[in-house]
Coordinates of C-alpha atoms and ligand atoms in Angstrom, one line a residue:
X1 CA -5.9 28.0 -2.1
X2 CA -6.8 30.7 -4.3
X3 CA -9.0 29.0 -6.9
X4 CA -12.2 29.8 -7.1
X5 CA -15.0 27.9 -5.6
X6 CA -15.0 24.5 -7.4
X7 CA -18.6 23.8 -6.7
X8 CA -20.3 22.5 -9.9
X9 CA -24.3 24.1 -8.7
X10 CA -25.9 22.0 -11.6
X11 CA -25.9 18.8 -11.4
X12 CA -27.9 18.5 -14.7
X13 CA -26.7 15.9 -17.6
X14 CA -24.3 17.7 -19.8
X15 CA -23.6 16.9 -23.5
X16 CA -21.4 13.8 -23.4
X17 CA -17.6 13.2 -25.2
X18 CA -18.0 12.7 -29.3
X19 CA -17.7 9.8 -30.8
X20 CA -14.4 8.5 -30.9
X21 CA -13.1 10.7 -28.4
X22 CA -9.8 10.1 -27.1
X23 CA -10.0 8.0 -23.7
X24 CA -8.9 9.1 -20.5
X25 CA -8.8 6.7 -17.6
X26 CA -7.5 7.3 -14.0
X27 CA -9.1 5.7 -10.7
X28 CA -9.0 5.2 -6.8
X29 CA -8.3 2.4 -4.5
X30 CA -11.2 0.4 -2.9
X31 CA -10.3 2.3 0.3
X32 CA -13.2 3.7 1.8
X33 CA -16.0 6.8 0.5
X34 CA -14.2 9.7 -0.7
X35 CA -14.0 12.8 0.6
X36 CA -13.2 16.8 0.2
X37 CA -9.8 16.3 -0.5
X38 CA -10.6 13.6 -3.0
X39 CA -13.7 15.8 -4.7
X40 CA -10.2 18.9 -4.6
X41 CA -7.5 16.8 -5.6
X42 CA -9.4 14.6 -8.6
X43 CA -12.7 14.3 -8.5
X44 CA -13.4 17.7 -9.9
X45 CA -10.6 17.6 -12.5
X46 CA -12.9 14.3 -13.8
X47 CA -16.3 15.7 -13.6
X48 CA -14.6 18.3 -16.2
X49 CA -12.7 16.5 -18.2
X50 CA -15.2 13.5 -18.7
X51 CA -17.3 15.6 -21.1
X52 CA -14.7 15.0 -23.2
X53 CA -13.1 12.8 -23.3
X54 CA -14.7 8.4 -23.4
X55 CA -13.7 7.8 -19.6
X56 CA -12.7 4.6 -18.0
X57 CA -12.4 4.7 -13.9
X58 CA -10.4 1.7 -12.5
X59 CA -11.6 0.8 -9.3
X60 CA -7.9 -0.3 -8.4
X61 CA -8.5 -3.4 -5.9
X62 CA -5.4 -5.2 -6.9
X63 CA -3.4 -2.0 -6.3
X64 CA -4.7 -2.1 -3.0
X65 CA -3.1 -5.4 -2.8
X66 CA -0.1 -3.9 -2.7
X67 CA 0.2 -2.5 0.6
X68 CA -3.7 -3.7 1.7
X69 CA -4.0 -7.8 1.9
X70 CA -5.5 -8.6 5.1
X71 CA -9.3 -10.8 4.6
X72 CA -11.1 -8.3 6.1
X73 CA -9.0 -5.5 4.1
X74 CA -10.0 -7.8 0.7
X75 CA -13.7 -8.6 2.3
X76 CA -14.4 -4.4 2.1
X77 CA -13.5 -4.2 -1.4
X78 CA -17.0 -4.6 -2.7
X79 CA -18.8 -1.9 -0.3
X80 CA -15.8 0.6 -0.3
X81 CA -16.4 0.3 -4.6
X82 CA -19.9 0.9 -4.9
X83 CA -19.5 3.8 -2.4
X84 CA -16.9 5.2 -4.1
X85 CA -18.7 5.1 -7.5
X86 CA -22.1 6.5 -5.8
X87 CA -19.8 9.3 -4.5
X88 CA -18.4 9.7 -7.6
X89 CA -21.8 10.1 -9.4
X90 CA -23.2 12.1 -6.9
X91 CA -20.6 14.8 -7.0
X92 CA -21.9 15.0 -11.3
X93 CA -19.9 12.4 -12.9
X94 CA -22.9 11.1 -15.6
X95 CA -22.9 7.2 -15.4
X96 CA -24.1 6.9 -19.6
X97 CA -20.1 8.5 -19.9
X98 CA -18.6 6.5 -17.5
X99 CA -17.0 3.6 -17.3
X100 CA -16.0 1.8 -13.8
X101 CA -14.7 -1.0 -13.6
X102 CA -13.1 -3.4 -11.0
X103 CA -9.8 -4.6 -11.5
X104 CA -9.3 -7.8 -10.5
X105 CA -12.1 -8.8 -12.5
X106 CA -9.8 -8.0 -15.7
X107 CA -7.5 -10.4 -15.6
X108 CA -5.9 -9.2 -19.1
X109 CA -4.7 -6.8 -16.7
X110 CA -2.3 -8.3 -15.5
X111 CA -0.9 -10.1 -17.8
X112 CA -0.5 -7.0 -20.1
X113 CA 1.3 -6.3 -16.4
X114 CA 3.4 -9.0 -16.5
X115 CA 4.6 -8.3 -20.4
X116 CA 5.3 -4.8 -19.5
X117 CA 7.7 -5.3 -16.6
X118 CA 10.5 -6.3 -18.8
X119 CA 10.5 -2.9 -20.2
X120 CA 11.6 -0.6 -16.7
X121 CA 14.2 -1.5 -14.2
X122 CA 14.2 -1.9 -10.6
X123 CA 16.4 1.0 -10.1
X124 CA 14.2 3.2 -12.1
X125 CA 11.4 2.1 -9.9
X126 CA 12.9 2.3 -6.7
X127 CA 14.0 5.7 -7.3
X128 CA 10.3 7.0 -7.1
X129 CA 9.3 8.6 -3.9
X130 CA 5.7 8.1 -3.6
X131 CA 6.4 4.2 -3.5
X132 CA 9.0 4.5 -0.6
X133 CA 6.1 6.7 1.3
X134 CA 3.5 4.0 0.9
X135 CA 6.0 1.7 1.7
X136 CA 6.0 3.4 5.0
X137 CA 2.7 4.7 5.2
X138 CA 1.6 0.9 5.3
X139 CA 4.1 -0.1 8.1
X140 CA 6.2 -2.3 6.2
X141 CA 9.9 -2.2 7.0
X142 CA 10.6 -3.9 3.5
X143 CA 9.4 -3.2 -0.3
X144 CA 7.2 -5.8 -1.3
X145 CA 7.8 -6.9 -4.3
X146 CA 4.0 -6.0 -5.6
X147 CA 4.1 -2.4 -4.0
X148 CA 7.3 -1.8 -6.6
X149 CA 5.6 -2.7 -9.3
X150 CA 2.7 -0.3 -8.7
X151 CA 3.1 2.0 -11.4
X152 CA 3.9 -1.0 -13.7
X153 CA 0.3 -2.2 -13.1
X154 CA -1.2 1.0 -13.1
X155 CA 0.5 1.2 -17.3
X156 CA -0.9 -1.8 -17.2
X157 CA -4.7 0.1 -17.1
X158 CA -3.8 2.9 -18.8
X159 CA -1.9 1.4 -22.2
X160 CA -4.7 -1.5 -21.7
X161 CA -7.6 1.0 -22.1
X162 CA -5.4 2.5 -24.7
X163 CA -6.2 6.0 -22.7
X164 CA -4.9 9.4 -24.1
X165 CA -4.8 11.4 -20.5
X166 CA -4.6 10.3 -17.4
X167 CA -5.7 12.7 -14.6
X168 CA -3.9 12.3 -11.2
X169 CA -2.4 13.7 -7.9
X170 CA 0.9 15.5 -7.9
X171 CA 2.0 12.2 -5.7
X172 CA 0.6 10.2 -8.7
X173 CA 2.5 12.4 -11.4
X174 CA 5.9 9.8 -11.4
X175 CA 3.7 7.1 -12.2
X176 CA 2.5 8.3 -15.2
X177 CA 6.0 8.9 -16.3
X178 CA 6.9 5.3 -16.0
X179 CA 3.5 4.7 -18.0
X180 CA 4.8 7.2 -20.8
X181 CA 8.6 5.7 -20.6
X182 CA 7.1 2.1 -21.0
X183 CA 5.0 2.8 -24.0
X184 CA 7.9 4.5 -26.0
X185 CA 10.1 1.4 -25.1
X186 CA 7.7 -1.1 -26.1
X187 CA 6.4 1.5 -29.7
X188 CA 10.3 1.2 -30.5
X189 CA 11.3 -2.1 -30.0
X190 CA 7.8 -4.0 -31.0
X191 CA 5.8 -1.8 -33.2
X192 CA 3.6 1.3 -32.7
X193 CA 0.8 -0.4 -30.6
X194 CA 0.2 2.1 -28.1
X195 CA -1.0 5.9 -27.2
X196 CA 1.5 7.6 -25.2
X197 CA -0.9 8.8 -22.5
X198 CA -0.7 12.2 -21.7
X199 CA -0.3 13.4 -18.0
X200 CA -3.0 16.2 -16.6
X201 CA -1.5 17.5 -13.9
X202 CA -3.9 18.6 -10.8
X203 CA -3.1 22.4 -10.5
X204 CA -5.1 22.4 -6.9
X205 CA -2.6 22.3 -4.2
X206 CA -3.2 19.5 -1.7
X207 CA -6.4 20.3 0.6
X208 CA -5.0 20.0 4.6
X209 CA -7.0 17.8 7.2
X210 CA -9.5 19.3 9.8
X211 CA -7.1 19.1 11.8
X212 CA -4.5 21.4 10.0
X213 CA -2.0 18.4 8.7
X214 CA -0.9 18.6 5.4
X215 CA -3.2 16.3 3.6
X216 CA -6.8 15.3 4.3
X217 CA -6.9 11.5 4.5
X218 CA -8.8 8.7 5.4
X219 CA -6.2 7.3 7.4
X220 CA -5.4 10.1 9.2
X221 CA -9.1 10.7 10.8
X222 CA -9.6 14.4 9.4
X223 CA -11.9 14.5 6.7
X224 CA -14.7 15.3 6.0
X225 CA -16.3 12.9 4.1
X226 CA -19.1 14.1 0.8
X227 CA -21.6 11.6 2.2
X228 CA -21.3 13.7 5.8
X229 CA -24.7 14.6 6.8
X230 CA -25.4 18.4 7.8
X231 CA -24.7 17.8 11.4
X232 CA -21.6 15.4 11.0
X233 CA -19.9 18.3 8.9
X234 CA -20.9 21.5 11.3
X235 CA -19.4 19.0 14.5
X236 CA -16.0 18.4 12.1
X237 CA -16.1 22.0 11.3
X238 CA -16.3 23.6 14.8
X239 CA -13.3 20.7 16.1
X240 CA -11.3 22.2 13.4
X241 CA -7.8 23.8 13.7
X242 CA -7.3 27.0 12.9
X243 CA -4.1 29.7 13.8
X244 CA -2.7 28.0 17.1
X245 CA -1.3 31.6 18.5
X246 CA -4.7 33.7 17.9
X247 CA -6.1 33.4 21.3
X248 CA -9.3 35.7 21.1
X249 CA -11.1 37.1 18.6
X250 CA -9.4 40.5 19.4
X251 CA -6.5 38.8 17.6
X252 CA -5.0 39.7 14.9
X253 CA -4.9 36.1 13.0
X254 CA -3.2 34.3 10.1
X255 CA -5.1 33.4 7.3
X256 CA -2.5 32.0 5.3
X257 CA -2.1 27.8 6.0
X258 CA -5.4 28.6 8.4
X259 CA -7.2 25.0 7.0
X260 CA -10.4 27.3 8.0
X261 CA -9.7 29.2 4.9
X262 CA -8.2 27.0 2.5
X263 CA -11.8 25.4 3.2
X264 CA -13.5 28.8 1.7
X265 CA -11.5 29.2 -0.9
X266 CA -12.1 26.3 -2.4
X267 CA -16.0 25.5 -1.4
X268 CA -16.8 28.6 -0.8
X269 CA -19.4 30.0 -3.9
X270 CA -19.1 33.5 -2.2
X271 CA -16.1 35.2 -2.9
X272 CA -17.1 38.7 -1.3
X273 CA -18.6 36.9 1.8
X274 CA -14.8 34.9 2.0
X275 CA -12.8 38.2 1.3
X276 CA -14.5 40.4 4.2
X277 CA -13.9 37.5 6.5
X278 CA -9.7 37.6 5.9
X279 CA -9.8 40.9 6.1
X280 CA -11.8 41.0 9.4
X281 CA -9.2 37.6 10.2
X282 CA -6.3 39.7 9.5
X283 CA -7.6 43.0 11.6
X284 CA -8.6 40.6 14.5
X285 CA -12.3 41.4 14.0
X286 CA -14.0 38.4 13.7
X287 CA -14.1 35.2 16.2
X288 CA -13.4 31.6 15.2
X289 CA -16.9 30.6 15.4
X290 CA -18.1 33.1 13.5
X291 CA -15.7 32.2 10.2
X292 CA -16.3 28.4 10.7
X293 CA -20.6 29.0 11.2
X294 CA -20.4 30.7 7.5
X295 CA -17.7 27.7 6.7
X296 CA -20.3 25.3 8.2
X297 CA -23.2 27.3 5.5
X298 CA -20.8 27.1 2.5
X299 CA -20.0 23.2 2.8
X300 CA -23.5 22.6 3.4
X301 CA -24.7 24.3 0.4
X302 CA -21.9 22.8 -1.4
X303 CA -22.7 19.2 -0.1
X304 CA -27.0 19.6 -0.4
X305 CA -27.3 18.9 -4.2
X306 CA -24.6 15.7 -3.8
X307 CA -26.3 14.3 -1.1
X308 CA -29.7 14.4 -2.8
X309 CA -28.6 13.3 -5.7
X310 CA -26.6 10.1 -3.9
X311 CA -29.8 9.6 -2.0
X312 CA -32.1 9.4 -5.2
X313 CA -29.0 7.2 -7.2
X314 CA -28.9 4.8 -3.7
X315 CA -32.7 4.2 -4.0
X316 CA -32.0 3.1 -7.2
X317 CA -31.1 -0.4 -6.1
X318 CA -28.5 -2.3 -8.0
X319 CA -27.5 0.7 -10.3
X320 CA -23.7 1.1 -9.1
X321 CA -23.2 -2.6 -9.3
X322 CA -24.7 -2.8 -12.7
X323 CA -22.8 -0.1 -14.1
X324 CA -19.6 -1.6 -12.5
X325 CA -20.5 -5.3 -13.9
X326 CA -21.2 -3.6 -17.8
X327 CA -17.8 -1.7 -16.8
X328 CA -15.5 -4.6 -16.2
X329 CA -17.2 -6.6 -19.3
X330 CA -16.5 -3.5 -21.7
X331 CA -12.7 -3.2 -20.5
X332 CA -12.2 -6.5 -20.3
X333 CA -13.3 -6.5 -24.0
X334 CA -10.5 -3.6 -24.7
X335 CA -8.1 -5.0 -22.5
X336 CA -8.1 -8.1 -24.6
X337 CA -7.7 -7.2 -27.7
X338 CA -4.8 -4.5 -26.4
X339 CA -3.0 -7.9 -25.4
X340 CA -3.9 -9.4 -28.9
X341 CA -1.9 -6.4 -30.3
X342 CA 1.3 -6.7 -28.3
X343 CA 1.3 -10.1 -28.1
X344 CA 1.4 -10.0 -32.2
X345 CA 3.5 -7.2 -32.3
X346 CA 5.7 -9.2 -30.0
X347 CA 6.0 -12.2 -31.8
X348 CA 5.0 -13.8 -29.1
X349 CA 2.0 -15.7 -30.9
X350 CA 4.7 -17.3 -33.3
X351 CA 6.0 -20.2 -31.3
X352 CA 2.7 -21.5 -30.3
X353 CA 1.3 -21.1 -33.3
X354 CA 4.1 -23.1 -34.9
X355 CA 4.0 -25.8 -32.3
X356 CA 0.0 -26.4 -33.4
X357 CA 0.7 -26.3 -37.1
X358 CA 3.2 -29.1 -36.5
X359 CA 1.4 -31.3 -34.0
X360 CA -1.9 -30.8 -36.6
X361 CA 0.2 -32.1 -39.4
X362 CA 1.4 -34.8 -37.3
X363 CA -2.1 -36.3 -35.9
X364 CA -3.9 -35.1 -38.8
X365 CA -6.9 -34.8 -37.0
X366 CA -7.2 -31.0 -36.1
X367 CA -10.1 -31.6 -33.7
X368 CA -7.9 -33.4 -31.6
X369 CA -5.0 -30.6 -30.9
X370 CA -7.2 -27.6 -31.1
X371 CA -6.6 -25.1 -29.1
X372 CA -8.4 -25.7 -25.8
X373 CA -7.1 -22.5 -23.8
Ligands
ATP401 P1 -5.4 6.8 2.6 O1 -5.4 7.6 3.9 O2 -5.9 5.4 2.7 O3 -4.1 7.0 1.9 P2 -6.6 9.0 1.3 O4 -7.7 9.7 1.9 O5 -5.2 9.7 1.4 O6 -6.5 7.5 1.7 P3 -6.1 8.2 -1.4 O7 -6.8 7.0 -1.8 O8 -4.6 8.1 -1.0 O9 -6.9 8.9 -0.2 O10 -6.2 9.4 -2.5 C1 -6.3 9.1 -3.9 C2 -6.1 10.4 -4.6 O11 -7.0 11.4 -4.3 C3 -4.7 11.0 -4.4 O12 -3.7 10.5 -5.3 C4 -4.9 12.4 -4.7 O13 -4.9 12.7 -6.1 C5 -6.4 12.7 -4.3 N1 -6.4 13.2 -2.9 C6 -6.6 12.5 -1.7 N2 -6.6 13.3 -0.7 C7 -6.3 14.6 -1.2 C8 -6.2 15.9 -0.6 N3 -6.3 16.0 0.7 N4 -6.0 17.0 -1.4 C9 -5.9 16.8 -2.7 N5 -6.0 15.6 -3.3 C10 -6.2 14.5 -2.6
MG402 MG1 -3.4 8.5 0.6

């Protein structure tokens, strides 16, 4: 990782998108509190980006249906949100330009879902990777038929919201794709009702696990979490891998795929202090627990401001799930009329429509056959 440090140092409001900005909306499942890779991979890219543009986060509880169905799985949904959100603030996204919002309590969503589906294949869908490693990942030996519609429901948010760009993980790119193929389809055969959302690519490679994997991750038990206290992160940081065949500090080491430095480059706020340390790496002039104390320092300073500012929001009782209830109302509010639109632009209004024309005419009492739906 060669990228600068991405540490935002203030925290302070900044000027918010301009009216009628164009939307952006991306989101997490209700997994658990997020993390470094997380605050790397997309978090980061948002905190940016939301300045900009009116931002909707999807707090995606149905797509952790998909592969995550169990009661207790379902019963965490509510905690893992409002973590997830107070992480999400903490780190410096402002909540007055953001809107959350939980799934499941959009039901729009899926029928806008639903409509969409006849506009992609199963062969189309099958052929994306990511879905085949979830597949896996959750231990099933078969597709469920939800987990291959995945990128069908996530279209479903994004055309819903009506969203310009959508932010996401290089494993999230092919979704987007089928989000982008789906509009065109439906703009050409129904009527222009939809942005064609624009893809913003991560350009951060993948942050590795403590424990040099490839890919920090909840399930994999090596991150380290942004809610970590001081302690928590120093244990996590002196456990951590670094290059297996450098077996003194005489050593000449490998600082390349070392997850000790990946960690600097991308946390650390001093480059000088991070460049004498590969070099004295690379010369074998420096021990492990000397680059991992000043790794230690680094993710602690970058950590400080986001814990006291989750601590201050936390104290705040009732804030997240406010902001998440006034979320879900507002998109439910967009999501409707989206449907409204395609549903017109489909036709699909007409037979109804007829049938209550006709069955008015015939009772000649319109109280009486109103619509009641
Ligand atoms: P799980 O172990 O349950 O899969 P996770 O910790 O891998 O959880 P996800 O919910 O799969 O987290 O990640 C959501 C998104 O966050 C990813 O699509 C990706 O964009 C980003 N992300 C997660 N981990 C990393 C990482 N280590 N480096 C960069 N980006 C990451
Ligand atoms: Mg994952």
């Amino acid at each position: 990782m060669t990228a600068p440090a991405l540490a935002p140092r203030d925290l302070a409001p900044a000027p918010g998108p301009l009216p009628g900005a164009p939307r952006m909306l991306t989101g997490d499942r209700p997994t658990g509190r997020l993390h470094l890779g997380h605050y790397a991979g997309s978090l980061a890219n948002r905190i940016r980006l939301h300045h900009h543009y009116e931002s909707f986060f999807v707090i995606a509880d149905l797509h952790m249906l998909t592969t995550k169905n169990s009661r207790e799985e379902i019963a965490e949904i509510g905690r893992n949100a409002a973590e997830m959100v107070l992480d999400s603030l903490a780190a410096g996204l402002d909540p007055e330009h953001s809107v959350f919002y939980l799934q499941s309590g959009v039901p729009e969503i899926a029928e806008l879902s639903l409509l969409l589906s006849s506009l992609v294949t199963v062969p189309r869908l099958q052929r994306i990777p990511s879905l085949k490693e979830m597949e896996q990942h959750a231990g099933q030996r078969e597709m469920p038929f939800a987990l291959l519609g995945y990128p069908v429901l996530q279209a479903a948010d994004i055309l819903g919201a009506q969203a310009a760009v959508v932010p996401v993980g290089k494993d999230n790119a092919p979704h987007v794709e089928v989000a982008r193929e789906i509009a065109r389809r439906f703009n050409r055969r129904y009527g222009e009702v939809f942005t064609v959302p624009a893809l913003v690519p991560a350009d951060v490679p993948v942050l590795p696990g403590t424990d040099g994997k490839a890919k920090m991750s909840k399930s994999l038990g090596n991150a380290i979490y942004l809610s970590d206290p001081p302690g928590e992160v120093a244990a996590k940081v002196r456990r951590m891998y670094t290059d297996p065949a450098r077996t003194g500090p005489g050593v000449p080491g490998t600082v390349e795929g070392n997850p000790v430095f990946a960690y600097h480059d991308a946390f650390n706020d001093r480059p000088a202090e991070v460049a004498e340390l590969k070099e004295r790496y690379r010369a074998g002039k420096v021990g492990d627990a000397e680059v991992k104390e000043r790794l230690t320092a680094a993710l602690n300073r970058f950590l400080d401001p986001i814990r006291e500012r989750r601590a201050t929001l936390a104290a705040d009782h009732g804030l997240v799930e406010e902001l998440i209830v006034t979320g879900t109302t507002r998109t439910r509010r967009e999501a409707r009329r989206t449907l409204a639109d395609m549903r017109a632009a489909m036709g699909l209004t007409a037979a109804l429509a007829g049938f209550r024309r006709a069955a008015r005419a015939r009772a000649g009492t319109p109280e009486d056959v109103r619509d009641r739906g």
